[in-house]
CSV table of C-alpha atoms in Angstrom, one decimal:
chain,number,residue,atom,x,y,z
W,1,MET,CA,3.5,0.4,-27.8
W,2,VAL,CA,3.4,2.2,-24.4
W,3,ALA,CA,-0.2,1.1,-23.6
W,4,GLU,CA,0.7,-2.6,-23.9
W,5,GLU,CA,4.1,-2.5,-22.2
W,6,LEU,CA,3.5,-0.1,-19.3
W,7,PRO,CA,1.2,-2.3,-17.1
W,8,GLY,CA,3.7,-5.2,-17.3
W,9,VAL,CA,6.7,-3.0,-16.5
W,10,LEU,CA,4.9,-1.4,-13.6
W,11,ALA,CA,3.7,-4.7,-12.2
W,12,GLY,CA,7.1,-6.2,-12.6
W,13,ILE,CA,8.8,-3.4,-10.7
W,14,HIS,CA,6.2,-3.5,-8.0
W,15,ARG,CA,6.5,-7.3,-7.6
W,16,LEU,CA,10.3,-7.2,-7.6
W,17,VAL,CA,10.5,-4.4,-5.0
W,18,ARG,CA,8.0,-6.3,-2.8
W,19,ARG,CA,9.9,-9.5,-3.0
W,20,ARG,CA,13.2,-7.9,-2.4
W,21,LEU,CA,12.0,-6.1,0.7
W,22,ARG,CA,10.3,-9.2,2.1
W,23,ARG,CA,13.6,-11.0,2.1
W,24,ASP,CA,15.0,-8.9,5.0
W,25,LEU,CA,11.7,-7.9,6.7
W,26,PRO,CA,11.5,-9.0,10.3
W,27,GLY,CA,8.2,-10.5,11.5
W,28,PRO,CA,5.5,-12.3,9.6
W,29,ARG,CA,5.0,-11.6,6.0
W,30,LEU,CA,2.1,-9.4,5.1
W,31,ARG,CA,0.1,-9.7,1.9
W,32,GLY,CA,-0.4,-6.8,-0.4
W,33,ALA,CA,-4.0,-6.2,0.7
W,34,GLU,CA,-3.0,-6.3,4.4
W,35,VAL,CA,-0.3,-3.6,3.8
W,36,GLU,CA,-2.9,-1.5,1.8
W,37,LEU,CA,-5.3,-1.8,4.7
W,38,LEU,CA,-2.6,-0.7,7.2
W,39,HIS,CA,-1.7,2.2,5.0
W,40,LEU,CA,-5.4,3.2,4.7
W,41,VAL,CA,-6.0,3.0,8.5
W,42,SER,CA,-2.8,4.9,9.1
W,43,ALA,CA,-4.0,7.7,6.8
W,44,ARG,CA,-7.6,7.6,8.1
W,45,PRO,CA,-7.6,6.6,11.8
W,46,GLY,CA,-11.0,5.4,13.0
W,47,ILE,CA,-12.2,4.3,9.5
W,48,GLY,CA,-14.8,1.6,9.6
W,49,VAL,CA,-14.7,-1.7,7.8
W,50,SER,CA,-17.3,-0.8,5.2
W,51,ALA,CA,-15.6,2.5,4.3
W,52,ALA,CA,-12.2,0.6,4.2
W,53,ALA,CA,-13.8,-1.9,1.8
W,54,THR,CA,-15.0,0.8,-0.4
W,55,SER,CA,-11.7,2.7,-0.4
W,56,LEU,CA,-9.8,-0.5,-1.2
W,57,TYR,CA,-12.3,-1.8,-3.8
W,58,LEU,CA,-12.7,-5.0,-1.8
W,59,ALA,CA,-15.7,-6.9,-0.5
W,60,GLY,CA,-16.7,-6.1,3.1
W,61,ASN,CA,-16.2,-9.7,4.2
W,62,SER,CA,-12.7,-9.7,2.7
W,63,VAL,CA,-11.8,-6.6,4.7
W,64,SER,CA,-13.3,-8.2,7.8
W,65,THR,CA,-11.0,-11.2,7.4
W,66,LEU,CA,-8.0,-8.9,6.9
W,67,VAL,CA,-9.0,-6.9,10.1
W,68,ASN,CA,-9.3,-10.1,12.1
W,69,LYS,CA,-5.9,-11.3,11.0
W,70,LEU,CA,-4.2,-8.0,11.5
W,71,THR,CA,-5.8,-7.6,14.9
W,72,ALA,CA,-4.6,-11.0,16.0
W,73,ALA,CA,-1.1,-10.1,14.8
W,74,GLY,CA,-1.2,-6.9,17.0
W,75,LEU,CA,-1.1,-4.6,14.0
W,76,LEU,CA,-4.6,-3.2,14.1
W,77,HIS,CA,-6.9,-2.3,17.0
W,78,ARG,CA,-10.6,-2.4,16.7
W,79,GLU,CA,-12.7,-0.3,19.0
W,80,THR,CA,-16.5,0.2,19.3
W,81,ASN,CA,-17.8,3.3,17.5
W,82,ASP,CA,-19.5,5.5,20.2
W,83,ALA,CA,-21.9,6.9,17.5
W,84,ASP,CA,-23.0,3.4,16.3
W,85,ARG,CA,-22.3,0.6,18.8
W,86,ARG,CA,-22.7,-2.0,16.0
W,87,SER,CA,-19.8,-0.7,14.0
W,88,ALA,CA,-16.1,-0.7,14.8
W,89,ARG,CA,-13.4,2.0,14.3
W,90,LEU,CA,-10.0,0.8,13.1
W,91,LEU,CA,-6.8,2.1,14.5
W,92,ILE,CA,-3.2,1.2,13.7
W,93,THR,CA,-1.0,0.0,16.5
W,94,PRO,CA,2.5,1.5,17.2
W,95,GLN,CA,4.0,-1.8,16.1
W,96,ALA,CA,2.3,-1.4,12.7
W,97,GLU,CA,3.3,2.3,12.4
W,98,ALA,CA,6.9,1.4,13.0
W,99,ARG,CA,6.7,-1.5,10.5
W,100,LEU,CA,5.1,0.8,7.8
W,101,ARG,CA,7.8,3.5,8.4
W,102,ASP,CA,10.5,0.9,8.1
W,103,TRP,CA,9.0,-0.6,4.9
W,104,GLU,CA,8.6,2.8,3.3
W,105,ALA,CA,12.2,3.9,4.1
W,106,ARG,CA,13.6,0.6,2.9
W,107,ARG,CA,11.5,0.8,-0.3
W,108,ALA,CA,12.6,4.3,-1.0
W,109,ALA,CA,16.3,3.4,-0.5
W,110,LEU,CA,16.0,0.3,-2.7
W,111,VAL,CA,14.4,2.3,-5.6
W,112,ARG,CA,16.8,5.2,-5.0
W,113,ASP,CA,19.8,2.7,-5.3
W,114,GLN,CA,18.5,1.6,-8.7
W,115,VAL,CA,17.6,5.1,-10.0
W,116,VAL,CA,21.1,6.5,-9.2
W,117,ARG,CA,22.5,3.8,-11.5
W,118,LEU,CA,20.6,5.2,-14.4
W,119,SER,CA,22.0,7.7,-16.9
W,120,ASP,CA,21.2,11.4,-16.5
W,121,ASP,CA,18.9,11.1,-19.5
W,122,ASP,CA,17.1,8.1,-18.0
W,123,ARG,CA,16.6,9.9,-14.7
W,124,ALA,CA,15.3,13.0,-16.5
W,125,ALA,CA,12.9,10.8,-18.6
W,126,LEU,CA,11.5,9.2,-15.4
W,127,GLN,CA,11.1,12.6,-13.8
W,128,ALA,CA,9.3,13.9,-16.8
W,129,ALA,CA,7.0,10.8,-16.9
W,130,LEU,CA,5.8,11.1,-13.3
W,131,PRO,CA,3.0,13.6,-14.0
W,132,ALA,CA,1.6,11.5,-16.8
W,133,LEU,CA,1.8,8.4,-14.7
W,134,GLN,CA,-0.1,10.2,-11.9
W,135,ARG,CA,-2.8,11.2,-14.4
W,136,ILE,CA,-3.2,7.6,-15.5
W,137,ALA,CA,-3.6,6.6,-11.8
W,138,ASP,CA,-6.1,9.4,-11.2
W,139,GLY,CA,-8.1,8.4,-14.3
W,140,LEU,CA,-8.2,4.8,-13.3
W,141,ARG,CA,-9.3,5.9,-9.8
W,142,ASP,CA,-12.0,8.2,-11.2
W,143,GLU,CA,-13.3,5.4,-13.4
W,144,MET,CA,-13.5,3.0,-10.3
W,145,GLU,CA,-15.4,5.7,-8.4
W,146,GLY,CA,-17.7,6.4,-11.3
W,147,THR,CA,-16.8,10.1,-11.7
């Protein structure tokens, strides 16, 4: 049944893509939560630690630990928020921007290489399934946010 098989298939694809890309990735390995935080800060420059924790569904102290590690690695920059001197704004560094762009391009190429190997019918089935998969993701997000 789809409901029982789908999570395992999606997790397996995600895990295999991540592992395959890590093999050839220059620089230190980044954990999934670190990459997610970099993506979030890239999309929302100046976001604070608390807002990042809320967006990522993580504890504030977990995000603080990630921020400290990524700042030490030169991938994040933390600056004082002029509106509230007690809080920090997070900004992605050019090094992190380049790394994310490279990761995304390599990930797209890796998946594209696999998709082109599929039959026309399989590619059409995947294309047709994308809206339903997006609705599942949206539903899960809505439940997490209590809407």
